[in-house]
Coordinates of C-alpha atoms in Angstrom, one line a residue:
M1 CA 0.0 0.0 0.0
K2 CA 2.8 2.4 0.9
K3 CA 4.5 1.7 -2.4
L4 CA 1.2 2.4 -4.2
L5 CA 0.8 5.7 -2.5
S6 CA 4.4 6.6 -3.3
T7 CA 3.8 5.8 -6.9
I8 CA 0.6 7.8 -7.0
S9 CA 2.4 10.8 -5.5
L10 CA 5.2 10.6 -8.1
V11 CA 2.7 10.4 -10.9
L12 CA 0.8 13.4 -9.6
L13 CA 4.0 15.4 -9.2
A14 CA 5.1 14.4 -12.7
S15 CA 1.7 15.5 -14.0
M16 CA 2.0 18.8 -12.2
L17 CA 5.4 19.4 -13.8
V18 CA 4.2 18.5 -17.3
L19 CA 1.2 20.8 -17.0
S20 CA 3.1 23.6 -15.5
G21 CA 5.9 23.5 -18.0
C22 CA 3.5 24.7 -20.8
T23 CA 3.4 28.3 -19.7
T24 CA 5.8 31.2 -20.3
S25 CA 5.8 34.6 -18.9
K26 CA 7.9 37.8 -19.2
P27 CA 9.8 38.7 -16.0
V28 CA 9.1 42.0 -14.4
T29 CA 12.1 44.3 -14.7
E30 CA 13.3 46.9 -12.3
Q31 CA 12.9 49.5 -15.0
E32 CA 9.2 48.7 -15.4
T33 CA 8.3 48.9 -11.7
G34 CA 11.0 51.0 -10.2
Q35 CA 11.8 48.2 -7.8
T36 CA 12.4 44.5 -7.9
Q37 CA 9.6 42.0 -7.1
E38 CA 11.8 40.8 -4.2
Q39 CA 11.6 44.3 -2.7
E40 CA 7.9 44.5 -3.4
A41 CA 7.3 41.2 -1.6
G42 CA 9.1 42.4 1.6
F43 CA 11.4 39.4 1.9
K44 CA 14.9 39.8 3.0
K45 CA 17.6 39.8 0.3
L46 CA 20.8 37.8 0.7
T47 CA 24.0 38.6 -1.1
T48 CA 26.0 36.0 -2.9
D49 CA 28.8 36.3 -0.3
E50 CA 26.3 35.8 2.5
L51 CA 24.9 32.7 0.8
T52 CA 28.4 31.3 0.2
Q53 CA 29.3 31.8 3.9
N54 CA 26.3 29.9 5.0
L55 CA 25.9 27.2 2.3
N56 CA 27.5 24.5 4.4
S57 CA 25.6 25.2 7.6
D58 CA 22.8 22.8 8.6
E59 CA 20.8 25.9 9.7
W60 CA 20.5 27.0 6.1
I61 CA 18.7 25.5 3.1
V62 CA 18.7 26.7 -0.5
I63 CA 15.6 26.3 -2.7
D64 CA 15.7 26.5 -6.5
A65 CA 12.2 27.8 -7.4
R66 CA 12.8 27.5 -11.2
D67 CA 11.3 24.9 -13.4
T68 CA 12.5 21.4 -12.5
N69 CA 14.0 21.0 -15.9
A70 CA 16.3 24.0 -15.2
F71 CA 17.2 22.5 -11.8
N72 CA 18.1 19.2 -13.6
G73 CA 20.5 20.9 -16.0
W74 CA 18.6 22.3 -19.0
A75 CA 19.7 25.8 -20.0
L76 CA 16.3 27.5 -20.0
D77 CA 15.2 31.2 -19.8
G78 CA 18.2 32.5 -21.6
V79 CA 20.8 31.3 -19.1
K80 CA 24.2 30.1 -20.4
R81 CA 24.1 26.7 -18.7
G82 CA 21.7 24.7 -16.7
G83 CA 22.0 23.1 -13.3
H84 CA 21.6 24.5 -9.8
I85 CA 23.5 25.9 -6.9
D86 CA 25.4 23.1 -5.0
K87 CA 23.3 21.7 -2.2
A88 CA 20.1 23.4 -3.4
V89 CA 16.9 21.5 -3.4
D90 CA 14.2 21.6 -6.1
F91 CA 10.9 23.2 -5.1
S92 CA 9.5 24.7 -8.3
A93 CA 7.0 27.6 -8.2
N94 CA 5.1 25.7 -10.8
W95 CA 4.1 23.1 -8.2
I96 CA 2.3 25.9 -6.3
N97 CA 0.5 27.3 -9.3
V98 CA -0.9 24.0 -10.7
E99 CA -4.3 22.7 -9.7
V100 CA -4.3 19.1 -8.6
E101 CA -6.2 17.1 -6.1
N102 CA -4.5 17.0 -2.6
K103 CA -2.0 19.7 -3.7
D104 CA -1.5 20.9 -0.1
A105 CA -0.8 17.5 1.2
L106 CA 1.6 16.8 -1.7
L107 CA 3.4 20.1 -1.2
K108 CA 3.8 19.5 2.5
E109 CA 5.2 16.0 1.8
E110 CA 7.7 17.5 -0.6
L111 CA 8.8 20.1 2.1
A112 CA 9.3 17.3 4.6
T113 CA 11.1 15.1 2.0
K114 CA 13.5 17.9 1.1
N115 CA 14.1 18.8 4.8
I116 CA 12.6 22.3 4.3
T117 CA 11.6 23.1 7.9
N118 CA 10.6 26.2 9.8
D119 CA 13.7 26.1 12.0
K120 CA 16.0 26.8 9.0
N121 CA 17.1 30.0 7.2
I122 CA 15.6 29.5 3.7
V123 CA 17.2 31.0 0.7
I124 CA 15.1 30.9 -2.5
Y125 CA 16.3 31.8 -5.9
D126 CA 15.1 31.9 -9.5
V127 CA 16.0 33.5 -12.8
N128 CA 12.9 35.5 -13.7
G129 CA 12.4 37.6 -10.6
K130 CA 9.0 36.1 -9.6
D131 CA 9.3 32.3 -9.0
A132 CA 11.3 32.8 -5.8
V133 CA 8.6 35.3 -4.6
T134 CA 5.9 32.8 -5.3
V135 CA 7.6 30.1 -3.3
A136 CA 8.4 32.5 -0.5
N137 CA 4.8 33.7 -0.3
Y138 CA 3.6 30.0 -0.2
L139 CA 6.1 29.2 2.6
A140 CA 5.1 32.3 4.5
T141 CA 1.4 31.1 4.4
Q142 CA 2.7 27.8 5.9
G143 CA 4.3 29.5 8.8
F144 CA 7.9 29.8 7.6
E145 CA 9.6 32.9 8.8
N146 CA 13.3 33.1 7.9
L147 CA 12.9 33.6 4.2
Y148 CA 15.6 35.2 2.0
L149 CA 15.7 35.9 -1.7

């Protein structure tokens, strides 16, 4: 039974990824709004140096909010190469935006599986200026507090 539930969960997540991969959007630029979406969202910003200093700490976790294909190595969205930051975990903003039965339970299971817990400092990154905000907003609604972009 447990194996069946795991298989169903994987199929649902794969379906979410396939469905969510069909959309494209134009990132909001600082020139268009006068400020970045990260600033608009009110989340703390972390510099590359600060991230590098904390990357090996068990108190920090890095989330890649981009499409899972980008996390897995595809060079998407105009980037020169694919892949992800060393030690980052995949938690795509697309998973939050797709409508699927039991989505909340599936997302909570993914958070637990990836060791994304409220006691950690959570750094979220993307390439388009909005996926990280989507994930940060979702995590904030789930009670997460130490969120950085």
